[in-house]
Amino acid sequence: MMVHPVDPDYLPMTGFLPRLKLSDVAAARAVIRSMGAEDPMAAVPEGVAVEIRQASARDGSEIEVVVFRPAHRPAQPPAVVAYFHGGGFVFGDARTDVRVPSALAADLDAVVVSVNYRLAPEFPFPTPFDDCFDALAWIAGDNDLGIDPTRIVVAGISAGAGLAAAVALRARDAGGPAVCFQALDSPVLDDRLRTVSATEYTDSLLWNRPNAADSWHHYLGTNADLSRTSEYAAPARARDLAGLPPAYITVSSFDPLRDEGIEYAQRLTDAGVPTELHLYPGTFHGSAGAFPQAAISQRVNADYTAAIRRALAPSNHAHR
């Protein structure tokens, strides 16, 4: 296997990374909890207010959402980012995964709504996807968020980015809610795992082929017919990508998901969707989140935020 050299800034820290094995969901969740033992709200920038709200799911359940809002009220209704956390569909939650969404609220002067979708394997597809789409409908609907419903971005990382891509597909097919941009960081898109990177990276840092395969197994369910996987579960299976909102896609060089992100960006471009793709050498899946203090991580995060800011700029939005 050809291994991409890890960025030098990461080398002193990689020995502290845990070994995740998604074959044992309970153990994987325990590892993630141990990594986030400190108070997550300590990461929220000063001047960002946090509120827990409830949105209605189609099955009658309540979907918890965490709303990050700049403390000052702008003169005009702000844009909104519907954010979906990562975690391989099986771990993570909006109450503890606060660093990125709260930073987006501060840096973009926007409302960010992070969705606490239900997790597999207890709730396999379509429940997590339905939760995300129902939360998007709640955001765009008649509520007191006070946002501009013409400036809605869907965003996420890893499994959350895959959910964001799926929600964008469903919104297009259903004729709304109107999504103006999709920001996909290291998206999980293809359950077939047939790309070069998905085949080669069997022991890569944090995320590898076995974890990717286990993640899909948990998400799709034990009795799933893999020959008929829904495009709303695996957006790479969508035959038609035309009419989707403009996209920004980030991929890492040392990541089994790298090539499916690249292929999705190429297919979006071929379908006439304005798409920006960034491949960061020396990075691995989740590295910017694991080591946000590293220079390469800061660049990844700054580029991601800047892409959303450009998409929300009045001059850019006026031509949509």
PDB file of N, CA, C and O in Angstrom, residues 204-276:
ATOM      1  N   SER A 204      -5.570   2.920   7.921  1.00  0.00           N
ATOM      2  CA  SER A 204      -5.271   4.352   8.001  1.00  0.00           C
ATOM      3  C   SER A 204      -5.705   4.912   9.347  1.00  0.00           C
ATOM      4  O   SER A 204      -6.523   4.328  10.065  1.00  0.00           O
ATOM      5  N   LEU A 205      -5.160   6.073   9.675  1.00  0.00           N
ATOM      6  CA  LEU A 205      -5.414   6.697  10.971  1.00  0.00           C
ATOM      7  C   LEU A 205      -6.882   7.062  11.138  1.00  0.00           C
ATOM      8  O   LEU A 205      -7.524   7.575  10.217  1.00  0.00           O
ATOM      9  N   LEU A 206      -7.429   6.812  12.316  1.00  0.00           N
ATOM     10  CA  LEU A 206      -8.799   7.127  12.730  1.00  0.00           C
ATOM     11  C   LEU A 206      -9.858   6.369  11.938  1.00  0.00           C
ATOM     12  O   LEU A 206     -10.772   5.786  12.504  1.00  0.00           O
ATOM     13  N   TRP A 207      -9.764   6.399  10.621  1.00  0.00           N
ATOM     14  CA  TRP A 207     -10.803   5.773   9.795  1.00  0.00           C
ATOM     15  C   TRP A 207     -10.148   4.904   8.736  1.00  0.00           C
ATOM     16  O   TRP A 207      -9.151   5.296   8.126  1.00  0.00           O
ATOM     17  N   ASN A 208     -10.684   3.721   8.522  1.00  0.00           N
ATOM     18  CA  ASN A 208     -10.098   2.788   7.565  1.00  0.00           C
ATOM     19  C   ASN A 208     -11.217   1.992   6.894  1.00  0.00           C
ATOM     20  O   ASN A 208     -12.397   2.156   7.212  1.00  0.00           O
ATOM     21  N   ARG A 209     -10.820   1.130   5.960  1.00  0.00           N
ATOM     22  CA  ARG A 209     -11.836   0.368   5.223  1.00  0.00           C
ATOM     23  C   ARG A 209     -12.707  -0.490   6.139  1.00  0.00           C
ATOM     24  O   ARG A 209     -13.943  -0.505   5.967  1.00  0.00           O
ATOM     25  N   PRO A 210     -12.145  -1.237   7.103  1.00  0.00           N
ATOM     26  CA  PRO A 210     -13.030  -2.028   7.971  1.00  0.00           C
ATOM     27  C   PRO A 210     -14.057  -1.170   8.707  1.00  0.00           C
ATOM     28  O   PRO A 210     -15.227  -1.559   8.816  1.00  0.00           O
ATOM     29  N   ASN A 211     -13.636  -0.004   9.205  1.00  0.00           N
ATOM     30  CA  ASN A 211     -14.596   0.867   9.878  1.00  0.00           C
ATOM     31  C   ASN A 211     -15.664   1.371   8.909  1.00  0.00           C
ATOM     32  O   ASN A 211     -16.846   1.466   9.269  1.00  0.00           O
ATOM     33  N   ALA A 212     -15.248   1.717   7.704  1.00  0.00           N
ATOM     34  CA  ALA A 212     -16.214   2.186   6.716  1.00  0.00           C
ATOM     35  C   ALA A 212     -17.236   1.092   6.403  1.00  0.00           C
ATOM     36  O   ALA A 212     -18.442   1.364   6.321  1.00  0.00           O
ATOM     37  N   ALA A 213     -16.761  -0.136   6.241  1.00  0.00           N
ATOM     38  CA  ALA A 213     -17.673  -1.243   5.949  1.00  0.00           C
ATOM     39  C   ALA A 213     -18.623  -1.493   7.119  1.00  0.00           C
ATOM     40  O   ALA A 213     -19.837  -1.697   6.927  1.00  0.00           O
ATOM     41  N   ASP A 214     -18.093  -1.478   8.342  1.00  0.00           N
ATOM     42  CA  ASP A 214     -18.947  -1.683   9.518  1.00  0.00           C
ATOM     43  C   ASP A 214     -19.965  -0.559   9.664  1.00  0.00           C
ATOM     44  O   ASP A 214     -21.124  -0.783  10.037  1.00  0.00           O
ATOM     45  N   SER A 215     -19.531   0.675   9.383  1.00  0.00           N
ATOM     46  CA  SER A 215     -20.427   1.819   9.474  1.00  0.00           C
ATOM     47  C   SER A 215     -21.624   1.648   8.543  1.00  0.00           C
ATOM     48  O   SER A 215     -22.775   1.847   8.951  1.00  0.00           O
ATOM     49  N   TRP A 216     -21.343   1.270   7.297  1.00  0.00           N
ATOM     50  CA  TRP A 216     -22.440   1.046   6.350  1.00  0.00           C
ATOM     51  C   TRP A 216     -23.320  -0.119   6.783  1.00  0.00           C
ATOM     52  O   TRP A 216     -24.550  -0.072   6.624  1.00  0.00           O
ATOM     53  N   HIS A 217     -22.735  -1.155   7.323  1.00  0.00           N
ATOM     54  CA  HIS A 217     -23.513  -2.311   7.790  1.00  0.00           C
ATOM     55  C   HIS A 217     -24.498  -1.883   8.877  1.00  0.00           C
ATOM     56  O   HIS A 217     -25.682  -2.243   8.848  1.00  0.00           O
ATOM     57  N   HIS A 218     -24.021  -1.066   9.819  1.00  0.00           N
ATOM     58  CA  HIS A 218     -24.903  -0.601  10.887  1.00  0.00           C
ATOM     59  C   HIS A 218     -25.986   0.324  10.343  1.00  0.00           C
ATOM     60  O   HIS A 218     -27.145   0.266  10.782  1.00  0.00           O
ATOM     61  N   TYR A 219     -25.616   1.192   9.411  1.00  0.00           N
ATOM     62  CA  TYR A 219     -26.547   2.199   8.918  1.00  0.00           C
ATOM     63  C   TYR A 219     -27.632   1.597   8.037  1.00  0.00           C
ATOM     64  O   TYR A 219     -28.817   1.953   8.157  1.00  0.00           O
ATOM     65  N   LEU A 220     -27.248   0.696   7.159  1.00  0.00           N
ATOM     66  CA  LEU A 220     -28.209   0.127   6.220  1.00  0.00           C
ATOM     67  C   LEU A 220     -29.033  -0.996   6.826  1.00  0.00           C
ATOM     68  O   LEU A 220     -30.105  -1.323   6.314  1.00  0.00           O
ATOM     69  N   GLY A 221     -28.537  -1.601   7.906  1.00  0.00           N
ATOM     70  CA  GLY A 221     -29.288  -2.675   8.565  1.00  0.00           C
ATOM     71  C   GLY A 221     -28.799  -4.043   8.145  1.00  0.00           C
ATOM     72  O   GLY A 221     -28.266  -4.232   7.044  1.00  0.00           O
ATOM     73  N   THR A 222     -29.004  -5.004   9.014  1.00  0.00           N
ATOM     74  CA  THR A 222     -28.454  -6.344   8.784  1.00  0.00           C
ATOM     75  C   THR A 222     -29.112  -7.061   7.613  1.00  0.00           C
ATOM     76  O   THR A 222     -28.495  -7.915   6.990  1.00  0.00           O
ATOM     77  N   ASN A 223     -30.341  -6.717   7.297  1.00  0.00           N
ATOM     78  CA  ASN A 223     -31.056  -7.417   6.221  1.00  0.00           C
ATOM     79  C   ASN A 223     -31.174  -6.585   4.957  1.00  0.00           C
ATOM     80  O   ASN A 223     -32.018  -6.877   4.101  1.00  0.00           O
ATOM     81  N   ALA A 224     -30.338  -5.562   4.823  1.00  0.00           N
ATOM     82  CA  ALA A 224     -30.444  -4.667   3.671  1.00  0.00           C
ATOM     83  C   ALA A 224     -30.055  -5.379   2.381  1.00  0.00           C
ATOM     84  O   ALA A 224     -29.112  -6.180   2.350  1.00  0.00           O
ATOM     85  N   ASP A 225     -30.777  -5.087   1.311  1.00  0.00           N
ATOM     86  CA  ASP A 225     -30.442  -5.558  -0.026  1.00  0.00           C
ATOM     87  C   ASP A 225     -29.493  -4.529  -0.641  1.00  0.00           C
ATOM     88  O   ASP A 225     -29.921  -3.473  -1.103  1.00  0.00           O
ATOM     89  N   LEU A 226     -28.200  -4.826  -0.630  1.00  0.00           N
ATOM     90  CA  LEU A 226     -27.202  -3.855  -1.060  1.00  0.00           C
ATOM     91  C   LEU A 226     -27.265  -3.562  -2.550  1.00  0.00           C
ATOM     92  O   LEU A 226     -26.655  -2.597  -3.017  1.00  0.00           O
ATOM     93  N   SER A 227     -27.993  -4.378  -3.300  1.00  0.00           N
ATOM     94  CA  SER A 227     -28.148  -4.077  -4.719  1.00  0.00           C
ATOM     95  C   SER A 227     -29.195  -2.996  -4.955  1.00  0.00           C
ATOM     96  O   SER A 227     -29.348  -2.503  -6.071  1.00  0.00           O
ATOM     97  N   ARG A 228     -29.907  -2.627  -3.879  1.00  0.00           N
ATOM     98  CA  ARG A 228     -30.975  -1.629  -4.018  1.00  0.00           C
ATOM     99  C   ARG A 228     -30.831  -0.507  -2.995  1.00  0.00           C
ATOM    100  O   ARG A 228     -31.811   0.051  -2.540  1.00  0.00           O
ATOM    101  N   THR A 229     -29.605  -0.178  -2.632  1.00  0.00           N
ATOM    102  CA  THR A 229     -29.382   0.904  -1.675  1.00  0.00           C
ATOM    103  C   THR A 229     -29.946   2.211  -2.210  1.00  0.00           C
ATOM    104  O   THR A 229     -29.689   2.598  -3.349  1.00  0.00           O
ATOM    105  N   SER A 230     -30.699   2.905  -1.371  1.00  0.00           N
ATOM    106  CA  SER A 230     -31.300   4.174  -1.766  1.00  0.00           C
ATOM    107  C   SER A 230     -30.234   5.242  -1.971  1.00  0.00           C
ATOM    108  O   SER A 230     -29.240   5.298  -1.250  1.00  0.00           O
ATOM    109  N   GLU A 231     -30.476   6.132  -2.923  1.00  0.00           N
ATOM    110  CA  GLU A 231     -29.569   7.263  -3.123  1.00  0.00           C
ATOM    111  C   GLU A 231     -29.627   8.227  -1.949  1.00  0.00           C
ATOM    112  O   GLU A 231     -28.705   9.001  -1.735  1.00  0.00           O
ATOM    113  N   TYR A 232     -30.696   8.180  -1.165  1.00  0.00           N
ATOM    114  CA  TYR A 232     -30.765   9.018   0.025  1.00  0.00           C
ATOM    115  C   TYR A 232     -29.954   8.428   1.177  1.00  0.00           C
ATOM    116  O   TYR A 232     -29.673   9.131   2.150  1.00  0.00           O
ATOM    117  N   ALA A 233     -29.558   7.171   1.056  1.00  0.00           N
ATOM    118  CA  ALA A 233     -28.610   6.580   2.003  1.00  0.00           C
ATOM    119  C   ALA A 233     -27.189   6.794   1.517  1.00  0.00           C
ATOM    120  O   ALA A 233     -26.302   7.153   2.294  1.00  0.00           O
ATOM    121  N   ALA A 234     -26.966   6.559   0.225  1.00  0.00           N
ATOM    122  CA  ALA A 234     -25.635   6.673  -0.383  1.00  0.00           C
ATOM    123  C   ALA A 234     -25.752   7.577  -1.604  1.00  0.00           C
ATOM    124  O   ALA A 234     -26.051   7.107  -2.708  1.00  0.00           O
ATOM    125  N   PRO A 235     -25.541   8.879  -1.451  1.00  0.00           N
ATOM    126  CA  PRO A 235     -25.765   9.816  -2.559  1.00  0.00           C
ATOM    127  C   PRO A 235     -24.963   9.520  -3.818  1.00  0.00           C
ATOM    128  O   PRO A 235     -25.376   9.937  -4.912  1.00  0.00           O
ATOM    129  N   ALA A 236     -23.851   8.799  -3.696  1.00  0.00           N
ATOM    130  CA  ALA A 236     -23.087   8.451  -4.892  1.00  0.00           C
ATOM    131  C   ALA A 236     -23.892   7.576  -5.847  1.00  0.00           C
ATOM    132  O   ALA A 236     -23.561   7.480  -7.033  1.00  0.00           O
ATOM    133  N   ARG A 237     -24.936   6.946  -5.359  1.00  0.00           N
ATOM    134  CA  ARG A 237     -25.778   6.093  -6.204  1.00  0.00           C
ATOM    135  C   ARG A 237     -26.814   6.896  -6.999  1.00  0.00           C
ATOM    136  O   ARG A 237     -27.508   6.328  -7.845  1.00  0.00           O
ATOM    137  N   ALA A 238     -26.946   8.182  -6.723  1.00  0.00           N
ATOM    138  CA  ALA A 238     -27.906   9.000  -7.460  1.00  0.00           C
ATOM    139  C   ALA A 238     -27.513   9.060  -8.934  1.00  0.00           C
ATOM    140  O   ALA A 238     -26.357   9.345  -9.263  1.00  0.00           O
ATOM    141  N   ARG A 239     -28.457   8.798  -9.806  1.00  0.00           N
ATOM    142  CA  ARG A 239     -28.158   8.804 -11.238  1.00  0.00           C
ATOM    143  C   ARG A 239     -28.122  10.219 -11.804  1.00  0.00           C
ATOM    144  O   ARG A 239     -27.417  10.480 -12.777  1.00  0.00           O
ATOM    145  N   ASP A 240     -28.896  11.113 -11.222  1.00  0.00           N
ATOM    146  CA  ASP A 240     -29.018  12.468 -11.754  1.00  0.00           C
ATOM    147  C   ASP A 240     -28.662  13.467 -10.660  1.00  0.00           C
ATOM    148  O   ASP A 240     -29.332  13.530  -9.630  1.00  0.00           O
ATOM    149  N   LEU A 241     -27.617  14.238 -10.881  1.00  0.00           N
ATOM    150  CA  LEU A 241     -27.190  15.254  -9.914  1.00  0.00           C
ATOM    151  C   LEU A 241     -27.499  16.671 -10.387  1.00  0.00           C
ATOM    152  O   LEU A 241     -27.140  17.634  -9.710  1.00  0.00           O
ATOM    153  N   ALA A 242     -28.168  16.794 -11.507  1.00  0.00           N
ATOM    154  CA  ALA A 242     -28.493  18.121 -12.022  1.00  0.00           C
ATOM    155  C   ALA A 242     -29.480  18.822 -11.091  1.00  0.00           C
ATOM    156  O   ALA A 242     -30.315  18.194 -10.445  1.00  0.00           O
ATOM    157  N   GLY A 243     -29.349  20.135 -11.013  1.00  0.00           N
ATOM    158  CA  GLY A 243     -30.288  20.921 -10.233  1.00  0.00           C
ATOM    159  C   GLY A 243     -29.991  20.973  -8.755  1.00  0.00           C
ATOM    160  O   GLY A 243     -30.770  21.564  -7.987  1.00  0.00           O
ATOM    161  N   LEU A 244     -28.879  20.411  -8.322  1.00  0.00           N
ATOM    162  CA  LEU A 244     -28.503  20.468  -6.919  1.00  0.00           C
ATOM    163  C   LEU A 244     -27.846  21.816  -6.609  1.00  0.00           C
ATOM    164  O   LEU A 244     -27.332  22.488  -7.509  1.00  0.00           O
ATOM    165  N   PRO A 245     -27.840  22.221  -5.350  1.00  0.00           N
ATOM    166  CA  PRO A 245     -27.194  23.495  -5.011  1.00  0.00           C
ATOM    167  C   PRO A 245     -25.684  23.410  -5.182  1.00  0.00           C
ATOM    168  O   PRO A 245     -25.095  22.313  -5.120  1.00  0.00           O
ATOM    169  N   PRO A 246     -25.028  24.545  -5.416  1.00  0.00           N
ATOM    170  CA  PRO A 246     -23.566  24.570  -5.505  1.00  0.00           C
ATOM    171  C   PRO A 246     -22.938  23.892  -4.300  1.00  0.00           C
ATOM    172  O   PRO A 246     -23.502  23.882  -3.196  1.00  0.00           O
ATOM    173  N   ALA A 247     -21.740  23.333  -4.528  1.00  0.00           N
ATOM    174  CA  ALA A 247     -21.125  22.490  -3.500  1.00  0.00           C
ATOM    175  C   ALA A 247     -19.672  22.851  -3.266  1.00  0.00           C
ATOM    176  O   ALA A 247     -18.966  23.295  -4.171  1.00  0.00           O
ATOM    177  N   TYR A 248     -19.261  22.635  -2.035  1.00  0.00           N
ATOM    178  CA  TYR A 248     -17.857  22.701  -1.648  1.00  0.00           C
ATOM    179  C   TYR A 248     -17.541  21.360  -0.996  1.00  0.00           C
ATOM    180  O   TYR A 248     -18.224  20.931  -0.058  1.00  0.00           O
ATOM    181  N   ILE A 249     -16.524  20.672  -1.507  1.00  0.00           N
ATOM    182  CA  ILE A 249     -16.184  19.340  -1.010  1.00  0.00           C
ATOM    183  C   ILE A 249     -14.723  19.309  -0.600  1.00  0.00           C
ATOM    184  O   ILE A 249     -13.837  19.700  -1.367  1.00  0.00           O
ATOM    185  N   THR A 250     -14.487  18.856   0.623  1.00  0.00           N
ATOM    186  CA  THR A 250     -13.139  18.681   1.156  1.00  0.00           C
ATOM    187  C   THR A 250     -12.834  17.195   1.249  1.00  0.00           C
ATOM    188  O   THR A 250     -13.665  16.413   1.726  1.00  0.00           O
ATOM    189  N   VAL A 251     -11.648  16.786   0.794  1.00  0.00           N
ATOM    190  CA  VAL A 251     -11.206  15.410   0.971  1.00  0.00           C
ATOM    191  C   VAL A 251      -9.766  15.410   1.490  1.00  0.00           C
ATOM    192  O   VAL A 251      -9.001  16.339   1.260  1.00  0.00           O
ATOM    193  N   SER A 252      -9.439  14.342   2.200  1.00  0.00           N
ATOM    194  CA  SER A 252      -8.097  14.177   2.766  1.00  0.00           C
ATOM    195  C   SER A 252      -7.340  13.112   1.997  1.00  0.00           C
ATOM    196  O   SER A 252      -7.928  12.110   1.559  1.00  0.00           O
ATOM    197  N   SER A 253      -6.031  13.310   1.851  1.00  0.00           N
ATOM    198  CA  SER A 253      -5.253  12.400   1.006  1.00  0.00           C
ATOM    199  C   SER A 253      -5.202  10.982   1.569  1.00  0.00           C
ATOM    200  O   SER A 253      -5.293  10.006   0.831  1.00  0.00           O
ATOM    201  N   PHE A 254      -5.100  10.864   2.902  1.00  0.00           N
ATOM    202  CA  PHE A 254      -4.910   9.562   3.530  1.00  0.00           C
ATOM    203  C   PHE A 254      -6.236   9.133   4.168  1.00  0.00           C
ATOM    204  O   PHE A 254      -6.375   9.053   5.375  1.00  0.00           O
ATOM    205  N   ASP A 255      -7.229   8.885   3.306  1.00  0.00           N
ATOM    206  CA  ASP A 255      -8.590   8.621   3.764  1.00  0.00           C
ATOM    207  C   ASP A 255      -9.258   7.654   2.795  1.00  0.00           C
ATOM    208  O   ASP A 255      -9.266   7.902   1.584  1.00  0.00           O
ATOM    209  N   PRO A 256      -9.840   6.572   3.284  1.00  0.00           N
ATOM    210  CA  PRO A 256     -10.544   5.670   2.367  1.00  0.00           C
ATOM    211  C   PRO A 256     -11.703   6.345   1.632  1.00  0.00           C
ATOM    212  O   PRO A 256     -12.105   5.878   0.563  1.00  0.00           O
ATOM    213  N   LEU A 257     -12.210   7.442   2.156  1.00  0.00           N
ATOM    214  CA  LEU A 257     -13.319   8.144   1.520  1.00  0.00           C
ATOM    215  C   LEU A 257     -12.862   9.165   0.475  1.00  0.00           C
ATOM    216  O   LEU A 257     -13.699   9.787  -0.180  1.00  0.00           O
ATOM    217  N   ARG A 258     -11.569   9.325   0.328  1.00  0.00           N
ATOM    218  CA  ARG A 258     -11.041  10.364  -0.560  1.00  0.00           C
ATOM    219  C   ARG A 258     -11.639  10.298  -1.964  1.00  0.00           C
ATOM    220  O   ARG A 258     -12.169  11.286  -2.479  1.00  0.00           O
ATOM    221  N   ASP A 259     -11.569   9.145  -2.592  1.00  0.00           N
ATOM    222  CA  ASP A 259     -11.907   9.056  -4.012  1.00  0.00           C
ATOM    223  C   ASP A 259     -13.401   9.179  -4.262  1.00  0.00           C
ATOM    224  O   ASP A 259     -13.808   9.700  -5.311  1.00  0.00           O
ATOM    225  N   GLU A 260     -14.240   8.730  -3.330  1.00  0.00           N
ATOM    226  CA  GLU A 260     -15.673   8.898  -3.554  1.00  0.00           C
ATOM    227  C   GLU A 260     -16.062  10.370  -3.485  1.00  0.00           C
ATOM    228  O   GLU A 260     -16.973  10.809  -4.195  1.00  0.00           O
ATOM    229  N   GLY A 261     -15.362  11.147  -2.660  1.00  0.00           N
ATOM    230  CA  GLY A 261     -15.601  12.584  -2.636  1.00  0.00           C
ATOM    231  C   GLY A 261     -15.170  13.247  -3.924  1.00  0.00           C
ATOM    232  O   GLY A 261     -15.866  14.125  -4.459  1.00  0.00           O
ATOM    233  N   ILE A 262     -14.008  12.828  -4.445  1.00  0.00           N
ATOM    234  CA  ILE A 262     -13.514  13.375  -5.708  1.00  0.00           C
ATOM    235  C   ILE A 262     -14.470  13.021  -6.849  1.00  0.00           C
ATOM    236  O   ILE A 262     -14.814  13.871  -7.687  1.00  0.00           O
ATOM    237  N   GLU A 263     -14.917  11.779  -6.884  1.00  0.00           N
ATOM    238  CA  GLU A 263     -15.822  11.350  -7.952  1.00  0.00           C
ATOM    239  C   GLU A 263     -17.157  12.092  -7.877  1.00  0.00           C
ATOM    240  O   GLU A 263     -17.734  12.454  -8.913  1.00  0.00           O
ATOM    241  N   TYR A 264     -17.643  12.337  -6.668  1.00  0.00           N
ATOM    242  CA  TYR A 264     -18.907  13.055  -6.525  1.00  0.00           C
ATOM    243  C   TYR A 264     -18.753  14.495  -7.010  1.00  0.00           C
ATOM    244  O   TYR A 264     -19.636  15.026  -7.695  1.00  0.00           O
ATOM    245  N   ALA A 265     -17.630  15.118  -6.678  1.00  0.00           N
ATOM    246  CA  ALA A 265     -17.365  16.474  -7.162  1.00  0.00           C
ATOM    247  C   ALA A 265     -17.304  16.502  -8.685  1.00  0.00           C
ATOM    248  O   ALA A 265     -17.838  17.432  -9.323  1.00  0.00           O
ATOM    249  N   GLN A 266     -16.678  15.499  -9.276  1.00  0.00           N
ATOM    250  CA  GLN A 266     -16.598  15.444 -10.741  1.00  0.00           C
ATOM    251  C   GLN A 266     -17.976  15.271 -11.362  1.00  0.00           C
ATOM    252  O   GLN A 266     -18.324  15.934 -12.356  1.00  0.00           O
ATOM    253  N   ARG A 267     -18.795  14.418 -10.760  1.00  0.00           N
ATOM    254  CA  ARG A 267     -20.137  14.186 -11.302  1.00  0.00           C
ATOM    255  C   ARG A 267     -21.025  15.414 -11.126  1.00  0.00           C
ATOM    256  O   ARG A 267     -21.842  15.719 -12.003  1.00  0.00           O
ATOM    257  N   LEU A 268     -20.888  16.121 -10.006  1.00  0.00           N
ATOM    258  CA  LEU A 268     -21.633  17.365  -9.841  1.00  0.00           C
ATOM    259  C   LEU A 268     -21.238  18.365 -10.929  1.00  0.00           C
ATOM    260  O   LEU A 268     -22.096  19.019 -11.543  1.00  0.00           O
ATOM    261  N   THR A 269     -19.947  18.484 -11.170  1.00  0.00           N
ATOM    262  CA  THR A 269     -19.455  19.398 -12.204  1.00  0.00           C
ATOM    263  C   THR A 269     -20.007  19.010 -13.571  1.00  0.00           C
ATOM    264  O   THR A 269     -20.463  19.858 -14.345  1.00  0.00           O
ATOM    265  N   ASP A 270     -19.965  17.709 -13.882  1.00  0.00           N
ATOM    266  CA  ASP A 270     -20.489  17.223 -15.161  1.00  0.00           C
ATOM    267  C   ASP A 270     -21.980  17.526 -15.306  1.00  0.00           C
ATOM    268  O   ASP A 270     -22.476  17.697 -16.426  1.00  0.00           O
ATOM    269  N   ALA A 271     -22.696  17.573 -14.162  1.00  0.00           N
ATOM    270  CA  ALA A 271     -24.137  17.835 -14.185  1.00  0.00           C
ATOM    271  C   ALA A 271     -24.453  19.328 -14.196  1.00  0.00           C
ATOM    272  O   ALA A 271     -25.625  19.714 -14.140  1.00  0.00           O
ATOM    273  N   GLY A 272     -23.415  20.166 -14.261  1.00  0.00           N
ATOM    274  CA  GLY A 272     -23.632  21.598 -14.326  1.00  0.00           C
ATOM    275  C   GLY A 272     -23.788  22.277 -12.982  1.00  0.00           C
ATOM    276  O   GLY A 272     -24.227  23.431 -12.915  1.00  0.00           O
ATOM    277  N   VAL A 273     -23.409  21.585 -11.896  1.00  0.00           N
ATOM    278  CA  VAL A 273     -23.504  22.154 -10.554  1.00  0.00           C
ATOM    279  C   VAL A 273     -22.174  22.818 -10.207  1.00  0.00           C
ATOM    280  O   VAL A 273     -21.131  22.150 -10.226  1.00  0.00           O
ATOM    281  N   PRO A 274     -22.155  24.115  -9.907  1.00  0.00           N
ATOM    282  CA  PRO A 274     -20.901  24.770  -9.517  1.00  0.00           C
ATOM    283  C   PRO A 274     -20.304  24.077  -8.292  1.00  0.00           C
ATOM    284  O   PRO A 274     -20.957  23.994  -7.249  1.00  0.00           O
ATOM    285  N   THR A 275     -19.097  23.579  -8.437  1.00  0.00           N
ATOM    286  CA  THR A 275     -18.503  22.745  -7.387  1.00  0.00           C
ATOM    287  C   THR A 275     -17.042  23.098  -7.199  1.00  0.00           C
ATOM    288  O   THR A 275     -16.292  23.224  -8.170  1.00  0.00           O
ATOM    289  N   GLU A 276     -16.644  23.243  -5.934  1.00  0.00           N
ATOM    290  CA  GLU A 276     -15.246  23.477  -5.582  1.00  0.00           C
ATOM    291  C   GLU A 276     -14.764  22.283  -4.776  1.00  0.00           C
ATOM    292  O   GLU A 276     -15.414  21.866  -3.812  1.00  0.00           O
TER     293      GLU A 276
END
